[in-house]
CSV table of C-alpha atoms in Angstrom, one decimal:
chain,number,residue,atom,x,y,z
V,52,UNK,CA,162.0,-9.8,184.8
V,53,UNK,CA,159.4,-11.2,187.7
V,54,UNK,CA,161.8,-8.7,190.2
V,55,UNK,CA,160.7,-5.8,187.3
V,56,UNK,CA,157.4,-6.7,187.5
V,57,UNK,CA,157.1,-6.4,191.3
V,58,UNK,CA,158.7,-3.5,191.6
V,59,UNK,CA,156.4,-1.9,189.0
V,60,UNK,CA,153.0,-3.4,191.3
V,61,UNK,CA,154.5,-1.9,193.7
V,62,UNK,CA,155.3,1.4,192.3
V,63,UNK,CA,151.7,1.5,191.4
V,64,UNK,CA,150.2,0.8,194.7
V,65,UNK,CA,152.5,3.6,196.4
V,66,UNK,CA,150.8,6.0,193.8
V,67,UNK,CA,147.9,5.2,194.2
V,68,UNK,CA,148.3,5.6,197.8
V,69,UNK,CA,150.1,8.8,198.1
V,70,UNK,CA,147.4,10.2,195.0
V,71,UNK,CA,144.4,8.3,194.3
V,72,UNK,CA,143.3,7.3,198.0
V,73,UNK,CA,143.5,11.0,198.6
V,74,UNK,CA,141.6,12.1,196.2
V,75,UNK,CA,138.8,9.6,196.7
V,76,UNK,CA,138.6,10.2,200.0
V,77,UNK,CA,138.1,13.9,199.7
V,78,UNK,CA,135.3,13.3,197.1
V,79,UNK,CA,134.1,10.9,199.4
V,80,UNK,CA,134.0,13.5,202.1
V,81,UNK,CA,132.5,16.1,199.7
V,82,UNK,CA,129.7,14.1,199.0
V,83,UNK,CA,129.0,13.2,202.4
V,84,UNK,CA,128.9,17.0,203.3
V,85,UNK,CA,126.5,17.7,200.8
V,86,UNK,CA,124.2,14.8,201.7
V,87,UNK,CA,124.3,16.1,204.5
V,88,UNK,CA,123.7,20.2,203.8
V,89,UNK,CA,120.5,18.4,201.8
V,90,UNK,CA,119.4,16.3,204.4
V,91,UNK,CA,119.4,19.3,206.9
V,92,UNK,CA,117.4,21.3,204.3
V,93,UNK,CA,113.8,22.5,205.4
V,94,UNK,CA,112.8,21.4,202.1
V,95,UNK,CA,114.5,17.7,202.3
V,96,UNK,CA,112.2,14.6,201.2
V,97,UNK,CA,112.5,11.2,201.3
V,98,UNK,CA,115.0,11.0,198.6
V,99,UNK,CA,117.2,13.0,200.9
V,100,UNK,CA,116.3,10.6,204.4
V,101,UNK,CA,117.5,7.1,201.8
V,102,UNK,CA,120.2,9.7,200.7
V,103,UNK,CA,121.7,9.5,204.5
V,104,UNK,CA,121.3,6.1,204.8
V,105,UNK,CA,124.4,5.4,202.4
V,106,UNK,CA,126.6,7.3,204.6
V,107,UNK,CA,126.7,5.5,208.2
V,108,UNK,CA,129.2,7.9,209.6
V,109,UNK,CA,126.4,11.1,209.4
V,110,UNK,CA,124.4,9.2,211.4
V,111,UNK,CA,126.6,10.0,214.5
V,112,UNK,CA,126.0,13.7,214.1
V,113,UNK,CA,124.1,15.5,216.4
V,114,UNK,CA,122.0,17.4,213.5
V,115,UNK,CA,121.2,14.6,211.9
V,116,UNK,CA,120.1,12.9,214.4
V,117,UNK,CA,118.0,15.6,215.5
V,118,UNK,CA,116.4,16.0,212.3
V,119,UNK,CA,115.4,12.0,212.7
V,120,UNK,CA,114.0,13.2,215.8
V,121,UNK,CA,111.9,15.9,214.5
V,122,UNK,CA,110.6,13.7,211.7
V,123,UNK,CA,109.4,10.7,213.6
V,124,UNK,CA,106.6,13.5,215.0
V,125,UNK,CA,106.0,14.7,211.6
V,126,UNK,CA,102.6,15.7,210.7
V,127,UNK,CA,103.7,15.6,206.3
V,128,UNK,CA,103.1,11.7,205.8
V,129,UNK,CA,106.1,11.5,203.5
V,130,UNK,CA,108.2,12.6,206.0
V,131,UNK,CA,107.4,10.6,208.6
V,132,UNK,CA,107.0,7.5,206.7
V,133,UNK,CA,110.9,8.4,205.5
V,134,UNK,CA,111.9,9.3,208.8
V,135,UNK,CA,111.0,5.9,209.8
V,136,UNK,CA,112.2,4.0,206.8
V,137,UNK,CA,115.7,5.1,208.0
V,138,UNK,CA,115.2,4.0,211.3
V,139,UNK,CA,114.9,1.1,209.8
V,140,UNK,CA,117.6,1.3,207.3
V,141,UNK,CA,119.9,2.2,209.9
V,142,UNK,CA,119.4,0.0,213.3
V,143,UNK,CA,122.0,2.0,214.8
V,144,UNK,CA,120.1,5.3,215.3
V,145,UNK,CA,118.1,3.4,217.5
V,146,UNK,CA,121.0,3.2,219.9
V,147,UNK,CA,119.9,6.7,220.9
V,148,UNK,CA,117.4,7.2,223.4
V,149,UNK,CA,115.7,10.0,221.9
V,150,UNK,CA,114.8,8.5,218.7
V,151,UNK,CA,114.4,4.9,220.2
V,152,UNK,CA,111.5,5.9,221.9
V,153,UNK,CA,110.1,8.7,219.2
V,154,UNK,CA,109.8,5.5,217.0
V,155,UNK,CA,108.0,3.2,219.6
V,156,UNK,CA,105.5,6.0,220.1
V,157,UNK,CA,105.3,5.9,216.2
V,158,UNK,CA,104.5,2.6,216.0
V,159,UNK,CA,102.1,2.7,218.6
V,160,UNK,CA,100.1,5.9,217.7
V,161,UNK,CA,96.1,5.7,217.3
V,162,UNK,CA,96.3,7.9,213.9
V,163,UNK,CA,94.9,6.2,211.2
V,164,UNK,CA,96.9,7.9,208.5
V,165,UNK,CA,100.9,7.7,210.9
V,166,UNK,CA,99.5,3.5,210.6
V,167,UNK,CA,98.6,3.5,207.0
V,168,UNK,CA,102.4,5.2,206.4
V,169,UNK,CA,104.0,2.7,208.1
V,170,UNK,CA,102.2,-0.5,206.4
V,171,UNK,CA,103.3,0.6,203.0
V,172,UNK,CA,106.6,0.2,204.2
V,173,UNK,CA,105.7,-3.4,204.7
V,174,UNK,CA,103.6,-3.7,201.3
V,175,UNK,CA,107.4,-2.0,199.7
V,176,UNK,CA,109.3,-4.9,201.6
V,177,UNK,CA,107.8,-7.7,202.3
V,178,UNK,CA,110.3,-9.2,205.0
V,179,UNK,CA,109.4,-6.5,207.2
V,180,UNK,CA,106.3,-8.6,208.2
V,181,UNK,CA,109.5,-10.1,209.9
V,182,UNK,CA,110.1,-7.8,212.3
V,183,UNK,CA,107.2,-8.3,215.4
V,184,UNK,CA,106.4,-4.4,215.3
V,185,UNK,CA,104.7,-4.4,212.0
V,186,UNK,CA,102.9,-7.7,213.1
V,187,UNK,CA,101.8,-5.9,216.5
V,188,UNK,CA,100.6,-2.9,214.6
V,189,UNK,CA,98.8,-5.1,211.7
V,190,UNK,CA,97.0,-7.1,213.6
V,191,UNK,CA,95.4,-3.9,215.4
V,192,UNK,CA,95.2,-2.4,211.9
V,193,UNK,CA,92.6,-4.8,211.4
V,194,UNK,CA,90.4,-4.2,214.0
V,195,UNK,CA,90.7,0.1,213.6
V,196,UNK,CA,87.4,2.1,213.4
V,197,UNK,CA,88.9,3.8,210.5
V,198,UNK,CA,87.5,1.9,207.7
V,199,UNK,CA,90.3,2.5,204.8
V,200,UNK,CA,92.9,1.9,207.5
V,201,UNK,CA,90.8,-1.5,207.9
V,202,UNK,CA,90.7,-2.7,204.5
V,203,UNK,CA,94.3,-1.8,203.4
V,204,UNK,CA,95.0,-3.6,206.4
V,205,UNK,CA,92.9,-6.7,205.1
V,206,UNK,CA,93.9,-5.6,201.6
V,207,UNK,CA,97.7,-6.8,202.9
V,208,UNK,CA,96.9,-9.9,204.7
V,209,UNK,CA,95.1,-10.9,200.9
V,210,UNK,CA,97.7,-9.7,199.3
V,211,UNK,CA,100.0,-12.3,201.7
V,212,UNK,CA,97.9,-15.4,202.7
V,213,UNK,CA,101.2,-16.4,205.1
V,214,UNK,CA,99.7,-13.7,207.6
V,215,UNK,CA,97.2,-15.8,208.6
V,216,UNK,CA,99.0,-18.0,210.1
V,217,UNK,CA,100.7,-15.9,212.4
V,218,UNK,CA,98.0,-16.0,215.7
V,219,UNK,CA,97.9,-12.2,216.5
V,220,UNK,CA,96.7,-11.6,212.5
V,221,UNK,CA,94.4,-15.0,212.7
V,222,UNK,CA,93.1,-14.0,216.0
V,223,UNK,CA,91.9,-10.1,214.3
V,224,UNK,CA,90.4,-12.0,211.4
V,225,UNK,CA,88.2,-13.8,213.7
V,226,UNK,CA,87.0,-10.8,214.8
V,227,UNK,CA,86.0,-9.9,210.9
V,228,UNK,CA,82.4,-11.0,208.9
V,229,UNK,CA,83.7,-13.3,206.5
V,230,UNK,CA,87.7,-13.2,207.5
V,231,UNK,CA,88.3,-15.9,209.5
V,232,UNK,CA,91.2,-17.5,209.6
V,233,UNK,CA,91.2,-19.5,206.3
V,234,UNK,CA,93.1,-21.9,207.6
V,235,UNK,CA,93.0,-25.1,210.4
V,236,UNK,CA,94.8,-22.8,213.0
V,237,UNK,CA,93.7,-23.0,216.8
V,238,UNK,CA,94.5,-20.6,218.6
V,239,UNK,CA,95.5,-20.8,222.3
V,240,UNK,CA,92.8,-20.9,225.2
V,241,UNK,CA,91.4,-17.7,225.8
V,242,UNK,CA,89.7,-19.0,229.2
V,243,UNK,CA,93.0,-20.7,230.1
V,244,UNK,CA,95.3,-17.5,229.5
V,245,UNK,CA,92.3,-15.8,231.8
V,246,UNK,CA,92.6,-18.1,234.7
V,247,UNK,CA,96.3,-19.3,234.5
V,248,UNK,CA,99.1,-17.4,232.4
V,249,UNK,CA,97.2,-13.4,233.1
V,250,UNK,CA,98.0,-14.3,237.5
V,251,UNK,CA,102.1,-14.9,236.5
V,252,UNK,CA,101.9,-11.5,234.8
V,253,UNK,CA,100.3,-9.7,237.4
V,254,UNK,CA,102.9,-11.7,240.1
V,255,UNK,CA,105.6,-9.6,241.7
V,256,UNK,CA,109.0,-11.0,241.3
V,257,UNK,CA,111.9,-11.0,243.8
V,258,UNK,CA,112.4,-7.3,242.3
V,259,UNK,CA,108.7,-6.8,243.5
V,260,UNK,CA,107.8,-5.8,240.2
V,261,UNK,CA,105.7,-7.7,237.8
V,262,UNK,CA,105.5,-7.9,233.8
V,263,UNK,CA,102.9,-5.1,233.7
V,264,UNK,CA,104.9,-2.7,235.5
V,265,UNK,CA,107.5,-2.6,232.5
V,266,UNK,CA,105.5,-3.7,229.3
V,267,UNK,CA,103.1,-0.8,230.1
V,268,UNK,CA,104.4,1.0,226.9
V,269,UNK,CA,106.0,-1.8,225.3
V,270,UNK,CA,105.2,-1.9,221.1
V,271,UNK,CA,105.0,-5.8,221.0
V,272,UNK,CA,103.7,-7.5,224.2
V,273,UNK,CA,102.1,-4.2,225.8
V,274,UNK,CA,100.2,-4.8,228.7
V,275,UNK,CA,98.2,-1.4,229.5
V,276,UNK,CA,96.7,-1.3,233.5
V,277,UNK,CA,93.5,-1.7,234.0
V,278,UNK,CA,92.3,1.9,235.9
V,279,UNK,CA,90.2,-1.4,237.8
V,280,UNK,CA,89.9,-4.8,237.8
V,281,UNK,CA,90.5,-6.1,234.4
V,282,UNK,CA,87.5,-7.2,232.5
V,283,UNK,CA,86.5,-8.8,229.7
V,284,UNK,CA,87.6,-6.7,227.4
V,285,UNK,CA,91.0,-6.2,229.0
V,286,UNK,CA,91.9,-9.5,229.5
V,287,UNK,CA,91.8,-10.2,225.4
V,288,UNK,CA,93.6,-7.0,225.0
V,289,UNK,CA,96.3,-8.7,227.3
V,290,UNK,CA,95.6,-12.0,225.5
V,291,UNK,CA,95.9,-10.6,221.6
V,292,UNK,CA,99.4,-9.2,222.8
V,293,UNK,CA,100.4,-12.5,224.5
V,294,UNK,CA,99.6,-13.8,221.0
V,295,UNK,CA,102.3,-11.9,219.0
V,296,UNK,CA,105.3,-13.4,220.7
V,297,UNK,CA,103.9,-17.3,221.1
V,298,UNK,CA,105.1,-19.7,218.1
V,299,UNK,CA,102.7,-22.0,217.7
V,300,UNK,CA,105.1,-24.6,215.4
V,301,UNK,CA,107.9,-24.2,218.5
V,302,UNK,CA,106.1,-23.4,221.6
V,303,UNK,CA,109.5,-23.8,223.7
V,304,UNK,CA,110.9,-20.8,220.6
V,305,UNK,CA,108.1,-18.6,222.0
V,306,UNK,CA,109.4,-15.4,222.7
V,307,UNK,CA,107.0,-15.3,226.1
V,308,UNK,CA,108.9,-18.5,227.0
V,309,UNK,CA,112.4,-17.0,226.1
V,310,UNK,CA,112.9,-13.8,227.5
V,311,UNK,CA,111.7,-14.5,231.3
V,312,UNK,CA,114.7,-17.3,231.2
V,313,UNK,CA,117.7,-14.6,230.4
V,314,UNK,CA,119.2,-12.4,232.6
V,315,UNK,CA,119.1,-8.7,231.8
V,316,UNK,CA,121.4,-7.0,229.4
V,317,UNK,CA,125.2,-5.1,230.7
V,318,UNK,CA,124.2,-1.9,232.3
V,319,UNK,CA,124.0,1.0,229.6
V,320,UNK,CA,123.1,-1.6,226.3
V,321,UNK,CA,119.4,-2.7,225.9
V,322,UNK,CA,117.7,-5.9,225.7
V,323,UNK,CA,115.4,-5.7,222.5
V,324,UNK,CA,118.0,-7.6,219.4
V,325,UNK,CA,120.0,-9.1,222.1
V,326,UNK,CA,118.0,-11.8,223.1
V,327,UNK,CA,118.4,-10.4,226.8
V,328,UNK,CA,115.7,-9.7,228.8
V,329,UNK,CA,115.5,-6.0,230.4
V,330,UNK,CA,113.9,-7.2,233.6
V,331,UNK,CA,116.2,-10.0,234.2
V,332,UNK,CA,115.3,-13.6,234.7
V,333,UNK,CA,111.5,-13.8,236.2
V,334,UNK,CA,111.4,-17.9,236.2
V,335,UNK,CA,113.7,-20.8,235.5
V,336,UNK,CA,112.6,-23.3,232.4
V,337,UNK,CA,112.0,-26.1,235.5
V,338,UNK,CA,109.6,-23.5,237.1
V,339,UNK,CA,105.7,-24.1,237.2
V,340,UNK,CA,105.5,-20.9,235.7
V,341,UNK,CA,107.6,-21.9,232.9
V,342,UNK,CA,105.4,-25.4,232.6
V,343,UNK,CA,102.4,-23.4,232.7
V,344,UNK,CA,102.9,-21.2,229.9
V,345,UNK,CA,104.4,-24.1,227.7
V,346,UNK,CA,101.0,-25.7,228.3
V,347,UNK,CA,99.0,-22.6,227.7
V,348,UNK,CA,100.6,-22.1,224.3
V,349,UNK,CA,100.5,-25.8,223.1
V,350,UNK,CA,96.9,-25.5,223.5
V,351,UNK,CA,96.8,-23.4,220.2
V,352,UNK,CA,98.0,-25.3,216.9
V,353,UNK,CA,97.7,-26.6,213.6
């Protein structure tokens, strides 16, 4: 009876096999072929850019990909902001160059309305406050000319009193009538970053290039040249972005710590996820330069 029994299960499977999988898989494939006709569609929308998202293997295709492309310089705002929802969705399309940096330039545009599309992605999902990108372009938010960019930026950071306590958003609140902090946050030095962490950025390495020569058009810790000598208002543009990848609670975690310690990522992968660092090791944790920042950050606190 139990040698019945298995030979039945296994009857079944082998039909299922030799039928059912079949079939499946050519619905399967159907389906993926019409997401895909959609998605290519002049008159797609976002319900067509989430649609792709369940299909991982369309995101290898060269038209899709080029419709990603297109989007990310979209001037509809639903299209753009769906373009990069699926960036997000789907890490791995920023494995390609070509989107990779359409989406940094997205993140770091001056448009007030490209900004405001981006931060209701963060006001849809809240752990996308995670990701230092949205903190980098929320804590500009704040300080934008545009006044309703302003206030749903501040409308956000109400809406999510954890905010303050991250130093790039406390450090924009300062800069508000009425918005400080709200907490007993310090922030790091100012005047010490000035006079003693700004020099190690500006230092050539044994490459004889320096941090400014690559984070030029970085989206997190940008550090945009001076057409002169830096003033005042440069150096706290430097500062604000040295302040979105310190962690006050673990100064040795902060990311400006980290990532001049690591060596630089296999040739043809990239160093943001990785934990690498793309321009190699610049100091060693026993380093003055090292000690120097360690100090400059534990200056800031609770």
């Amino acid at each position: 009876m139990v040698f019945f029994a298995l030979t039945l299960i296994e009857t079944v499977a082998i039909l299922w096999l030799a039928v059912v999988s079949p079939l499946a898989s050519a619905a399967g494939q159907e389906d993926s072929a019409e997401v895909e006709r959609s998605f290519l569609a002049d008159e797609a929308g976002a319900g067509e850019f989430r649609a792709v998202a369940a299909f991982p293997d369309l995101l290898d295709r060269r038209p899709v990909q080029m419709k990603v492309f297109r989007s990310l310089a979209s001037k509809d705002p639903v299209i753009f902001r769906a373009a990069v929802e699926l960036c997000l969705e789907a890490p791995r399309l920023e494995s390609f160059a070509m989107i990779r940096r359409r989406l940094s330039l997205a993140f770091r545009s001056r448009d007030a309305w490209k900004r405001e599309a981006i931060l209701q992605l963060a006001r849809q999902e809240p752990g996308r406050m995670q990701d230092l990108r949205f903190v980098s372009l929320l804590s500009e938010a704040l300080r934008n000319p545009d006044p309703a960019l302003g206030e749903s930026a501040l409308a956000l950071v109400r809406s999510r009193p954890e905010l303050r306590g991250l130093p790039a958003i406390a450090e924009s609140l300062t800069q508000l009538p009425g918005e400080g902090p709200a907490t007993d946050l310090t922030l790091p030095s100012l005047k010490f970053f000035r006079d003693s962490v700004l020099p190690l950025l500006e230092k050539s390495g044994a490459d004889d290039k320096a941090c400014f020569d690559c984070h030029k058009s970085h989206v997190i810790f940008r550090l945009e040249p001076a057409q002169e000598r830096a003033g005042p208002e440069e150096v706290r543009s430097y500062y604000r972005s040295a302040l979105r990848v310190i962690d006050l609670k673990r100064p040795e975690q902060s990311l400006l710590l980290l990532k001049p310690t690591r060596e630089k990522p296999p040739k043809g992968t990239r160093a943001s996820g990785s934990g690498q660092h793309g321009g190699g090791v610049r100091w060693s944790r026993e380093s003055s330069s090292y000690r120097t920042i360690l100090e400059w950050v534990r200056t800031g606190g609770d």
